[in-house]
PDB file of C-alpha atoms and ligand atoms in Angstrom:
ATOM      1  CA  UNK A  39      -8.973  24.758   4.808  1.00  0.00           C
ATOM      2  CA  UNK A  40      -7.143  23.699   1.839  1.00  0.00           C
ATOM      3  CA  UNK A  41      -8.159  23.516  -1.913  1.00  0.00           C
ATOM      4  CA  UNK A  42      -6.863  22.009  -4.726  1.00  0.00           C
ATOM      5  CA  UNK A  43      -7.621  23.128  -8.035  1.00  0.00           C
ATOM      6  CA  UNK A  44      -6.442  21.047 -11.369  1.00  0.00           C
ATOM      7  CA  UNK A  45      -5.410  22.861 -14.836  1.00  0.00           C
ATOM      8  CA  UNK A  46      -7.042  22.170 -17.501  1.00  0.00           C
ATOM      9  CA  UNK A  47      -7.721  17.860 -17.846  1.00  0.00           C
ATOM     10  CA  UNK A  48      -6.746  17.069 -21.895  1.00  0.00           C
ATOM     11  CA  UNK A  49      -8.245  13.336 -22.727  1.00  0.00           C
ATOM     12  CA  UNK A  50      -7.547   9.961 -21.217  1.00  0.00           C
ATOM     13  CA  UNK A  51      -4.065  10.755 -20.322  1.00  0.00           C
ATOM     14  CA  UNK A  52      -5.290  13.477 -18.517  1.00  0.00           C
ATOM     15  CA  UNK A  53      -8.179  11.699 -17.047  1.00  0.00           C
ATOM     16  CA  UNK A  54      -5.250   9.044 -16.123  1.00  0.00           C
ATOM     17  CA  UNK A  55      -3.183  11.642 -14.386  1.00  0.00           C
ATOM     18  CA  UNK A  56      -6.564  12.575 -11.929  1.00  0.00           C
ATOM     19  CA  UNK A  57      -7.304   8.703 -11.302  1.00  0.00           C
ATOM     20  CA  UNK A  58      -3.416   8.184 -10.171  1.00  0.00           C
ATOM     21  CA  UNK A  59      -2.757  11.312  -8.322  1.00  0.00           C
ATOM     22  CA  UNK A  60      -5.484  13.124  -6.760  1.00  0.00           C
ATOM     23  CA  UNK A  61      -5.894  10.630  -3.905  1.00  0.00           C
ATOM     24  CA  UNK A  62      -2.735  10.851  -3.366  1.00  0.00           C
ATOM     25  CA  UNK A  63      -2.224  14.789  -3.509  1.00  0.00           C
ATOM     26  CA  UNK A  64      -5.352  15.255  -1.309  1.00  0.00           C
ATOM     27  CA  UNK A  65      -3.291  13.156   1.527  1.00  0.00           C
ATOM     28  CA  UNK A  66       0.061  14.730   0.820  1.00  0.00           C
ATOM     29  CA  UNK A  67      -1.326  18.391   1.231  1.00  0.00           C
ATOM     30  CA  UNK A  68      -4.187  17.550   3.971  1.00  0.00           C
ATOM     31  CA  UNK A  69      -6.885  18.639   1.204  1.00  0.00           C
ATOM     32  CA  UNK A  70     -10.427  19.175   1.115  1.00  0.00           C
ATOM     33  CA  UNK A  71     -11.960  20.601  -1.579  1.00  0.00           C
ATOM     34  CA  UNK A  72     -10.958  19.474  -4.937  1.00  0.00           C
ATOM     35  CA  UNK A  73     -11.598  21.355  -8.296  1.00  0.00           C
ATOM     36  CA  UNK A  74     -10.778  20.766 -12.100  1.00  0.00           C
ATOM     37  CA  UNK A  75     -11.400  22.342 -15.572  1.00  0.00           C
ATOM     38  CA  UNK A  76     -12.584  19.566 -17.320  1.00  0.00           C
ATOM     39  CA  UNK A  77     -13.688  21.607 -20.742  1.00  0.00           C
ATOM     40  CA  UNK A  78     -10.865  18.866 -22.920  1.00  0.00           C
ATOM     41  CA  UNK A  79     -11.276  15.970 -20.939  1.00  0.00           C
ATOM     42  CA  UNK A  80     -13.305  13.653 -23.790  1.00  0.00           C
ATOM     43  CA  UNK A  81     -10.493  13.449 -26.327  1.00  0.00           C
ATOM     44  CA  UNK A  82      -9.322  16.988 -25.801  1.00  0.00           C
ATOM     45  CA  UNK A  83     -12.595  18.732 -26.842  1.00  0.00           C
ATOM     46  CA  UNK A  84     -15.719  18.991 -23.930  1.00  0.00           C
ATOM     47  CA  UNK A  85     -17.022  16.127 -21.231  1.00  0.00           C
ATOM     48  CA  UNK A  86     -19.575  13.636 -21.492  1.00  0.00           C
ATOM     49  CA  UNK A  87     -21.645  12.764 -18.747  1.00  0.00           C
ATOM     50  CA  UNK A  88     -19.713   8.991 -18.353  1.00  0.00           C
ATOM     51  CA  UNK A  89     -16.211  11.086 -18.092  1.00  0.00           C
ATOM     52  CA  UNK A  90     -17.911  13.459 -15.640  1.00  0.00           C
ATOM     53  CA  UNK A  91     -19.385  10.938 -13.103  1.00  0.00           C
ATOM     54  CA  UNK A  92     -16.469   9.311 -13.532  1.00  0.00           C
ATOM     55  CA  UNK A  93     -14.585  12.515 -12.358  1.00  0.00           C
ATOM     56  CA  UNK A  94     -16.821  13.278  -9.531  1.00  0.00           C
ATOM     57  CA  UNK A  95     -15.955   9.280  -8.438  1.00  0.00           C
ATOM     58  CA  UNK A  96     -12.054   9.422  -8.483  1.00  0.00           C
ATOM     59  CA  UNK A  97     -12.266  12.588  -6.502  1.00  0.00           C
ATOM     60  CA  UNK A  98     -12.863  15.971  -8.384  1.00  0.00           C
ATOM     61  CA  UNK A  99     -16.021  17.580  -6.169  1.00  0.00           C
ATOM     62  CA  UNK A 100     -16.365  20.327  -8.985  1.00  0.00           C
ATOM     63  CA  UNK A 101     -15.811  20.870 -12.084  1.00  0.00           C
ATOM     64  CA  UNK A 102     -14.901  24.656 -14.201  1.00  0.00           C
ATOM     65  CA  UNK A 103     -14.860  24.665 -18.001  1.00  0.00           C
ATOM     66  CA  UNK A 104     -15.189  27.083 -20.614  1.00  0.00           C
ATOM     67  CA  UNK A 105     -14.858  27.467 -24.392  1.00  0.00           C
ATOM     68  CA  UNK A 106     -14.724  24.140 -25.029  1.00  0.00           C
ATOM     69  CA  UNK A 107     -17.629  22.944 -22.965  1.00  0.00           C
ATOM     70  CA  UNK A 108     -19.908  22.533 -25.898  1.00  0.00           C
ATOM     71  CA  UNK A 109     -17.985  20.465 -27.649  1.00  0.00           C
ATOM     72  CA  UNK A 110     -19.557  17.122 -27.197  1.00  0.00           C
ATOM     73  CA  UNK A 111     -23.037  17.563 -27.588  1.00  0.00           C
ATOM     74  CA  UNK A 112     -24.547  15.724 -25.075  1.00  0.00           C
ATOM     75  CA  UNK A 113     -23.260  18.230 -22.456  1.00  0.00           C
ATOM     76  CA  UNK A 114     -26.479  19.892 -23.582  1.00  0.00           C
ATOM     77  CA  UNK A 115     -28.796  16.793 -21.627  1.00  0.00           C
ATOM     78  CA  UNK A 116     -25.750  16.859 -19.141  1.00  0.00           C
ATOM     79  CA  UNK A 117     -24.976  20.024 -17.270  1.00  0.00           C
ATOM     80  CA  UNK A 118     -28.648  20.900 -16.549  1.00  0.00           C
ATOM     81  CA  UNK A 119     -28.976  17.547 -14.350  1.00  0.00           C
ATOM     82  CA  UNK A 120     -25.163  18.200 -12.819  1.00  0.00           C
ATOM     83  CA  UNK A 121     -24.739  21.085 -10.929  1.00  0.00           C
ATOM     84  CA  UNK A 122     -21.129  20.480  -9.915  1.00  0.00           C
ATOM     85  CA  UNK A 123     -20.338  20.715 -13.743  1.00  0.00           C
ATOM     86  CA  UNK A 124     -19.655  24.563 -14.543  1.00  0.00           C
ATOM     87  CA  UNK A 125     -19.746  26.689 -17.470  1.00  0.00           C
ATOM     88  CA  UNK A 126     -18.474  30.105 -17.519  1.00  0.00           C
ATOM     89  CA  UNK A 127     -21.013  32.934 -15.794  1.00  0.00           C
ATOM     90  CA  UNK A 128     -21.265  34.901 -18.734  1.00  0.00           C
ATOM     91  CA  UNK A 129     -22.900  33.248 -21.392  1.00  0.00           C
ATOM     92  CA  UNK A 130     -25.800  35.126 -22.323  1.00  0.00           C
ATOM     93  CA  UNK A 131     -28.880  34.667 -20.413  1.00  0.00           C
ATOM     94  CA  UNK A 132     -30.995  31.378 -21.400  1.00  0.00           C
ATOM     95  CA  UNK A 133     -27.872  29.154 -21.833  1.00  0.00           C
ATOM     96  CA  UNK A 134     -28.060  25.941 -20.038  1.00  0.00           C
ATOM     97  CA  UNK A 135     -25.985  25.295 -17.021  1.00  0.00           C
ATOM     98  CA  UNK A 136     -24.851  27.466 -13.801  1.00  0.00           C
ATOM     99  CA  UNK A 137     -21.471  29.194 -13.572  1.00  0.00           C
ATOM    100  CA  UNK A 138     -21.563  28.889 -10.121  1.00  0.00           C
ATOM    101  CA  UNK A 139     -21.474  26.046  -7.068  1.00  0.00           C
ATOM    102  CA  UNK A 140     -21.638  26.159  -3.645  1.00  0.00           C
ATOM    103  CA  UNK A 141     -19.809  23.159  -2.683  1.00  0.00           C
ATOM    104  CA  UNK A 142     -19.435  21.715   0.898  1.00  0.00           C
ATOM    105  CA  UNK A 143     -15.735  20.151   2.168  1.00  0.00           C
ATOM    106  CA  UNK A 144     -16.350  15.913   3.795  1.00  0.00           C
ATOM    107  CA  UNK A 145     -17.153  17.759   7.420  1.00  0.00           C
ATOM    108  CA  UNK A 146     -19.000  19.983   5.875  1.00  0.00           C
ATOM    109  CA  UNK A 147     -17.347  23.384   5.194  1.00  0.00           C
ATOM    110  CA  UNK A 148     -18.926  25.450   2.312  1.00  0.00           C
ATOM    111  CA  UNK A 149     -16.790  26.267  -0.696  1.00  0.00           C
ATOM    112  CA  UNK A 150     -18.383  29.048  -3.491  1.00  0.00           C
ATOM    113  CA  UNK A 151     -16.604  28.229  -7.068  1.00  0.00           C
ATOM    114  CA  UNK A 152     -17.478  30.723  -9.747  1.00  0.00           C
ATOM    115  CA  UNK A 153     -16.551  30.256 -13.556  1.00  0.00           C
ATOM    116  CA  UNK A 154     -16.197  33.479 -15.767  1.00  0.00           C
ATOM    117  CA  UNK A 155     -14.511  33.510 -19.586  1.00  0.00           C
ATOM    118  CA  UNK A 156     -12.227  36.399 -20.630  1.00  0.00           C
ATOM    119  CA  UNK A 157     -13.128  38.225 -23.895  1.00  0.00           C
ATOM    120  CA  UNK A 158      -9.699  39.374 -24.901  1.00  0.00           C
ATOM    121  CA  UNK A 159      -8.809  36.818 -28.183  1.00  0.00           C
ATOM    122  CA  UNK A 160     -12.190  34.905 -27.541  1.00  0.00           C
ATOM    123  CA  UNK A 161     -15.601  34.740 -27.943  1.00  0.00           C
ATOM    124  CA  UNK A 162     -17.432  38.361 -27.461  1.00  0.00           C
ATOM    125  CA  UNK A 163     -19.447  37.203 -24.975  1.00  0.00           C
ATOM    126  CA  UNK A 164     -21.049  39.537 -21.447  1.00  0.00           C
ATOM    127  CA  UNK A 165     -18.655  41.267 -19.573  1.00  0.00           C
ATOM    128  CA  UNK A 166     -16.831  38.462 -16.786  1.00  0.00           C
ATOM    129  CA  UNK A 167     -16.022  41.628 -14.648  1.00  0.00           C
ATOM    130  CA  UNK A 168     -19.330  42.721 -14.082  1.00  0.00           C
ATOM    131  CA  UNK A 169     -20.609  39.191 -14.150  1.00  0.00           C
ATOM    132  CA  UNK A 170     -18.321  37.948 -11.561  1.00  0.00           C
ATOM    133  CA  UNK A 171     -18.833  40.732  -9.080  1.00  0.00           C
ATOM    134  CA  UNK A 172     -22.900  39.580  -9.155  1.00  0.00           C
ATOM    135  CA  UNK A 173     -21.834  35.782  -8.941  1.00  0.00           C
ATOM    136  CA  UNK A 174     -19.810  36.891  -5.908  1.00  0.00           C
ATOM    137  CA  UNK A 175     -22.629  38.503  -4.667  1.00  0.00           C
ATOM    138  CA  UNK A 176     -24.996  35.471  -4.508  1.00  0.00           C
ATOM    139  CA  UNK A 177     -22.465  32.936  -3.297  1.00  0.00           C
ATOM    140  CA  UNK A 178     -21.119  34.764  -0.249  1.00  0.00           C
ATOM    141  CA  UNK A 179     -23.921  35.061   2.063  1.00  0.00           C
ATOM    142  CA  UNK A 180     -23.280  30.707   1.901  1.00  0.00           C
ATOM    143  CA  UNK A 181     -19.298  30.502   1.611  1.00  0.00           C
ATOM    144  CA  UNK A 182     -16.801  33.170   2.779  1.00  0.00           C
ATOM    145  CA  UNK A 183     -13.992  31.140   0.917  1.00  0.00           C
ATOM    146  CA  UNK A 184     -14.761  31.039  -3.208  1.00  0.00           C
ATOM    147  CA  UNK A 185     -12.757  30.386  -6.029  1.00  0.00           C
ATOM    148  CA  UNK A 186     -13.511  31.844  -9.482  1.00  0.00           C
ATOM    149  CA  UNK A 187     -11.374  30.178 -12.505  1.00  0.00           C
ATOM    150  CA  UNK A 188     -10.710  32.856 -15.056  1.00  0.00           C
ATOM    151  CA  UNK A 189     -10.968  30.992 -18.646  1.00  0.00           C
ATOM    152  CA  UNK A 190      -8.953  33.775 -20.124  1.00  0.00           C
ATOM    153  CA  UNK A 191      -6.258  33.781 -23.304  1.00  0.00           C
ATOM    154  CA  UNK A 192      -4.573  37.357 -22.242  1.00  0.00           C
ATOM    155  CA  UNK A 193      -2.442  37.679 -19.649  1.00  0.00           C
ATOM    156  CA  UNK A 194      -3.195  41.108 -19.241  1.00  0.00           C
ATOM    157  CA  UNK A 195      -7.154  40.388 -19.014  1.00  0.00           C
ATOM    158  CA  UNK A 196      -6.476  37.764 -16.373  1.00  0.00           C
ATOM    159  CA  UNK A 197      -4.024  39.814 -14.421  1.00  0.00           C
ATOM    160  CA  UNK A 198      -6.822  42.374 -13.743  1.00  0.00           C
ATOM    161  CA  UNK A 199      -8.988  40.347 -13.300  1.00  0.00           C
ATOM    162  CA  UNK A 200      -6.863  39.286  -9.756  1.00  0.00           C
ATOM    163  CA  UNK A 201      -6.748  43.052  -9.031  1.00  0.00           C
ATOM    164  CA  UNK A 202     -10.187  43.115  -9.661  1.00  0.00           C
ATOM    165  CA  UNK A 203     -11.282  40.680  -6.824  1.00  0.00           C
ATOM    166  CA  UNK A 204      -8.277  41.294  -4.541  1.00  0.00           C
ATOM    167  CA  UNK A 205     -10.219  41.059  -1.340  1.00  0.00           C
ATOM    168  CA  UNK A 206     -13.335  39.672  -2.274  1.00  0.00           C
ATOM    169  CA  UNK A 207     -12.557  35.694  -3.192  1.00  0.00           C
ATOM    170  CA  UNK A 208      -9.882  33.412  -1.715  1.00  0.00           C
ATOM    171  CA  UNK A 209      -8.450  32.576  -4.882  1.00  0.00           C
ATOM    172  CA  UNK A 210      -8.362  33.743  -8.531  1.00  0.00           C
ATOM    173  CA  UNK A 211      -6.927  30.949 -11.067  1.00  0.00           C
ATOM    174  CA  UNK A 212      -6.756  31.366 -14.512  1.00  0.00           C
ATOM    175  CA  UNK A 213      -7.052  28.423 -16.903  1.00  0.00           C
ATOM    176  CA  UNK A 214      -7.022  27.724 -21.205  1.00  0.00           C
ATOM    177  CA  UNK A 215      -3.444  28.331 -22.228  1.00  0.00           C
ATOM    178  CA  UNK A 216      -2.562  25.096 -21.161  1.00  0.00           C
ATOM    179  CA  UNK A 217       0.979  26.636 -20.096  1.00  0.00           C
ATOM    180  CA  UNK A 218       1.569  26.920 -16.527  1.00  0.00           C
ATOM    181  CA  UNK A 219       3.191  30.701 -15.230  1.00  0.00           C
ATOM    182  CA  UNK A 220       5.154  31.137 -12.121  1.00  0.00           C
ATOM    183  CA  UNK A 221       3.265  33.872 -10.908  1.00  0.00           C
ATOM    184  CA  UNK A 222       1.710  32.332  -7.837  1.00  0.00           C
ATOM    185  CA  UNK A 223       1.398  35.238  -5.569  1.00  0.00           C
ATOM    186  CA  UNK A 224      -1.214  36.482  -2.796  1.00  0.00           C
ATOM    187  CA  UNK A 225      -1.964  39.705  -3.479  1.00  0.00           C
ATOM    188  CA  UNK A 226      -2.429  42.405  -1.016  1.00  0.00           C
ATOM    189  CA  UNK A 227      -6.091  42.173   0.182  1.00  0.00           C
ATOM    190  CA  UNK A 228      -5.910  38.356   1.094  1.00  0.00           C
ATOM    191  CA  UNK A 229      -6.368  36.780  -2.762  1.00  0.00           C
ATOM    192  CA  UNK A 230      -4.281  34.267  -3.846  1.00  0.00           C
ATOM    193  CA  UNK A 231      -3.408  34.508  -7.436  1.00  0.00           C
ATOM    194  CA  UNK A 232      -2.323  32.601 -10.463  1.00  0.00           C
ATOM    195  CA  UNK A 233      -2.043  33.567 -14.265  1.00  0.00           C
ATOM    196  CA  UNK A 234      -2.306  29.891 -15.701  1.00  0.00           C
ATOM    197  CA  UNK A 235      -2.695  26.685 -13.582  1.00  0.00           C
ATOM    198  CA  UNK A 236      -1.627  24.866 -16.738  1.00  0.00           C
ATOM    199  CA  UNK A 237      -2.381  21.633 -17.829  1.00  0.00           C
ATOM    200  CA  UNK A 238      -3.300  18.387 -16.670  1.00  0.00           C
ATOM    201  CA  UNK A 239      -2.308  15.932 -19.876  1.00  0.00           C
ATOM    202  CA  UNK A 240       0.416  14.977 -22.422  1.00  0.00           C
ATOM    203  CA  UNK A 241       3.173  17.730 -22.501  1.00  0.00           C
ATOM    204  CA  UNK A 242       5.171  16.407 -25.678  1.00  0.00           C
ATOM    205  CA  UNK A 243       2.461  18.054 -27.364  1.00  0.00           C
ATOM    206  CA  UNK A 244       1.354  21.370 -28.346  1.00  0.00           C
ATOM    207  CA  UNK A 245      -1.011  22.751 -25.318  1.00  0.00           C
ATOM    208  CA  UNK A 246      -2.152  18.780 -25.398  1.00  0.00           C
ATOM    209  CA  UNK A 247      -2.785  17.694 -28.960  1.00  0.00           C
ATOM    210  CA  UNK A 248      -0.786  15.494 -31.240  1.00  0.00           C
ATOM    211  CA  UNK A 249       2.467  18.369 -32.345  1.00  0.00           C
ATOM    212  CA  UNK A 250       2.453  17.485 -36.510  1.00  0.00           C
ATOM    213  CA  UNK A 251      -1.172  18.156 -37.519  1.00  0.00           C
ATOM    214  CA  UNK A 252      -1.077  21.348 -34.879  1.00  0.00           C
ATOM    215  CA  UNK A 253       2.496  22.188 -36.393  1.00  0.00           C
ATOM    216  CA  UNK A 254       1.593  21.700 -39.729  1.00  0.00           C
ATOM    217  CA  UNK A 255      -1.677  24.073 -39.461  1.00  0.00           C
ATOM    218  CA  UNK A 256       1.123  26.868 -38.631  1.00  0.00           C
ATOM    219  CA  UNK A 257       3.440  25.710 -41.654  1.00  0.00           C
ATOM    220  CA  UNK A 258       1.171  25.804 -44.308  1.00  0.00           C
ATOM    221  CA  UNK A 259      -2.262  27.632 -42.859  1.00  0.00           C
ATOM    222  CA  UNK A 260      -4.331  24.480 -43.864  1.00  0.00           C
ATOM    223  CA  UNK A 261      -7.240  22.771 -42.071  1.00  0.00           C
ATOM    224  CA  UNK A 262      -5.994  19.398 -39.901  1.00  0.00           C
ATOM    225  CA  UNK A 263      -7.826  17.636 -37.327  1.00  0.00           C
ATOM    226  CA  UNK A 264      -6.118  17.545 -33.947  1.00  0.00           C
ATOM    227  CA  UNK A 265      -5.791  14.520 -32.069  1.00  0.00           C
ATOM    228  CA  UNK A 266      -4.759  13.984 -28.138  1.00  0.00           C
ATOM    229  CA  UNK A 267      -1.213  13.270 -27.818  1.00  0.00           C
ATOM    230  CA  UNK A 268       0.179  11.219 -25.216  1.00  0.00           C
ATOM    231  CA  UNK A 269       3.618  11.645 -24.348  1.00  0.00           C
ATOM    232  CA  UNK A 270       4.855  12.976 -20.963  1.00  0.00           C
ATOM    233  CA  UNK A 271       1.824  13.469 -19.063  1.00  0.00           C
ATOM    234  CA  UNK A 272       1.772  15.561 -16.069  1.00  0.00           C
ATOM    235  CA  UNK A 273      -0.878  16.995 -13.593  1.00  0.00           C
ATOM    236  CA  UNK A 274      -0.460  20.816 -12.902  1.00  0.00           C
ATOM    237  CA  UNK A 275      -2.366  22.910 -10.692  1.00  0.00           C
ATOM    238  CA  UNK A 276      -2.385  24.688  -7.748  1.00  0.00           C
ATOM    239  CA  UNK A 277      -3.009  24.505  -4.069  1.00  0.00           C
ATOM    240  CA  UNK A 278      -4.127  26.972  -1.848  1.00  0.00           C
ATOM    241  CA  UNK A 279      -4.620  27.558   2.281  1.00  0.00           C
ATOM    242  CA  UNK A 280      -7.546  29.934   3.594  1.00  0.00           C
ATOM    243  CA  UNK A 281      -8.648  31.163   6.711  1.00  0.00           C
ATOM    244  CA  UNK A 282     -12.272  29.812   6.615  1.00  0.00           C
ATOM    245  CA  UNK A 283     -13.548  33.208   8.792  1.00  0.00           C
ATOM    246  CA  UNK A 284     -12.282  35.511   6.212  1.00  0.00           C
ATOM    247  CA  UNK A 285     -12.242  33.862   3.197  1.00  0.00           C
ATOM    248  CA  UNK A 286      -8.625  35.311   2.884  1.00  0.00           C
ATOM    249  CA  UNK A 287      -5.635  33.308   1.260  1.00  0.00           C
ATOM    250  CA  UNK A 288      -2.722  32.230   3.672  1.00  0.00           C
ATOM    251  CA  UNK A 289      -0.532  30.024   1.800  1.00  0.00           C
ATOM    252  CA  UNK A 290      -0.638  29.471  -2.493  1.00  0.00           C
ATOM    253  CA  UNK A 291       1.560  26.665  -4.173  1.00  0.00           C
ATOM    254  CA  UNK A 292       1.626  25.905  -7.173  1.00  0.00           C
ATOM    255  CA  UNK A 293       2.377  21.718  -8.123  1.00  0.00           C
ATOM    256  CA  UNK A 294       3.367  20.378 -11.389  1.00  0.00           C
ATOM    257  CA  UNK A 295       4.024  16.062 -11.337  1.00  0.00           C
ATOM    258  CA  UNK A 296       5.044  13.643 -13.617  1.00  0.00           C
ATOM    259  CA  UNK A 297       3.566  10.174 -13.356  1.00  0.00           C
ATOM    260  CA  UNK A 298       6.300   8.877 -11.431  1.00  0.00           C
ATOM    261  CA  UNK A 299       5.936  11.783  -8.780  1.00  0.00           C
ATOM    262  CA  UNK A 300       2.189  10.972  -7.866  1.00  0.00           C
ATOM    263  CA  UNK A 301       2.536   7.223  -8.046  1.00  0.00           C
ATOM    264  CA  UNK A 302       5.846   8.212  -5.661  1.00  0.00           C
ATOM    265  CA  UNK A 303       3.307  10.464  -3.150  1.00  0.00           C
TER     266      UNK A 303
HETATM  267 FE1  FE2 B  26      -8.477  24.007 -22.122  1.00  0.00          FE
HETATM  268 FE1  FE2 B  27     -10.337  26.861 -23.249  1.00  0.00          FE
END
């Protein structure tokens, strides 16, 4: 089978990008299984259960997040009623929402998706590496083929962590920075493996916000309020090809369009 997961989704020219392209990309590459990080869709900071449904509707089946999930509080009423809306695994026991999905492909093919946060330059929250291994454990007696998204800042965290599950998931793809790497590999053991899937929004920006109130916070250390940008938006992300008996990766590519190249697809 073939999956499809989307970087990062940063406000309504994000949102845009996934209502122009992912029909189209799910044709082009014979898809069936679509996932997105949606943690910036509403304006850049969390979802709201309108921009979620809305989502689901254009074509995302499930949907990763992370640090920014709690942004809009409403989430709070939201994610307990939608279980295809993720938050990372390991939050601390009693917080709402799953970090894990078992989702099932149009003909019925079942696809595990597991959401873990790094701690490296973030919030000091359980351990993702001991978390994810558990997660793992519940979701593959249902699905042999399971993605985890790795909401991670350091490249060295995330790089482990695809050393760390080499083997045991069909794909490991890391998400946050906003800024997609070339690292697209499949690593020895059958996992398919990507540092950053980048970001699906406005890329004359900085990581997706408006560039002089986020510039001007690093020229003079002062409080401004970020805004969406809009200029140049582009969908990133990544595709990849298992072997549904195994669960093991067979092909990874990683895509990166401009507006012109999905409308073009
Ligand atoms: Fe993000
Ligand atoms: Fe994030």
């Amino acid at each position: 089978m073939r999956l499809l997961f989307i970087g990062d989704i940063v406000g309504k020219p994000g949102r845009d990008m996934v209502r122009k392209g992912v029909r189209g990309l799910v044709e082009e590459h014979g898809i069936d299984l679509v996932i997105a990080n949606v943690e910036n869709s509403a304006a850049g900071f969390g979802v709201t259960k309108d921009i979620g449904d809305t989502l689901l509707e254009w074509g995302v089946d499930v949907m990763t997040s992370g640090n920014h999930i709690w942004d809009k509080k409403e989430v709070l009423h939201y994610i307990p009623t939608q279980p295809r809306l993720l938050r990372p695994a390991n939050y601390p026991a009693g917080v709402p929402g799953r970090g894990s999905y078992v989702a099932q492909t149009r003909d019925g093919r079942p696809v595990g998706v597991i959401n873990v946060m790094g701690r490296v330059f973030m919030l000091n929250i359980d351990d993702p590496f001991a978390v994810v291994l558990k997660e793992i454990e519940a979701v593959r007696a249902r699905a042999r083929v399971i993605v985890v998204d790795f909401h991670a800042e350091a490249t060295s965290e995330k790089v482990a962590m695809g050393w760390h599950l080499d083997g045991k998931v069909t794909l490991v793809v890391g998400t946050h920075t906003h800024v997609q790497t070339a690292d697209e590999r499949i690593l020895p053991n059958g996992t398919a493996y990507l540092t950053d899937a980048g970001m699906t929004g406005p890329h004359d920006s900085i990581i997706g916000m408006e560039r002089q109130p986020s510039l001007a916070r690093f020229l003079n250390g002062m409080p401004s309020r970020f805004e969406p940008a809009t200029g140049n938006p582009r969908l990133n992300g990544v595709v990849v090809e298992a072997d549904d008996q195994t669960g093991r990766a067979t092909a990874v590519t990683r895509i990166s369009h401009s507006e012109a190249e999905l409308l073009a697809l």
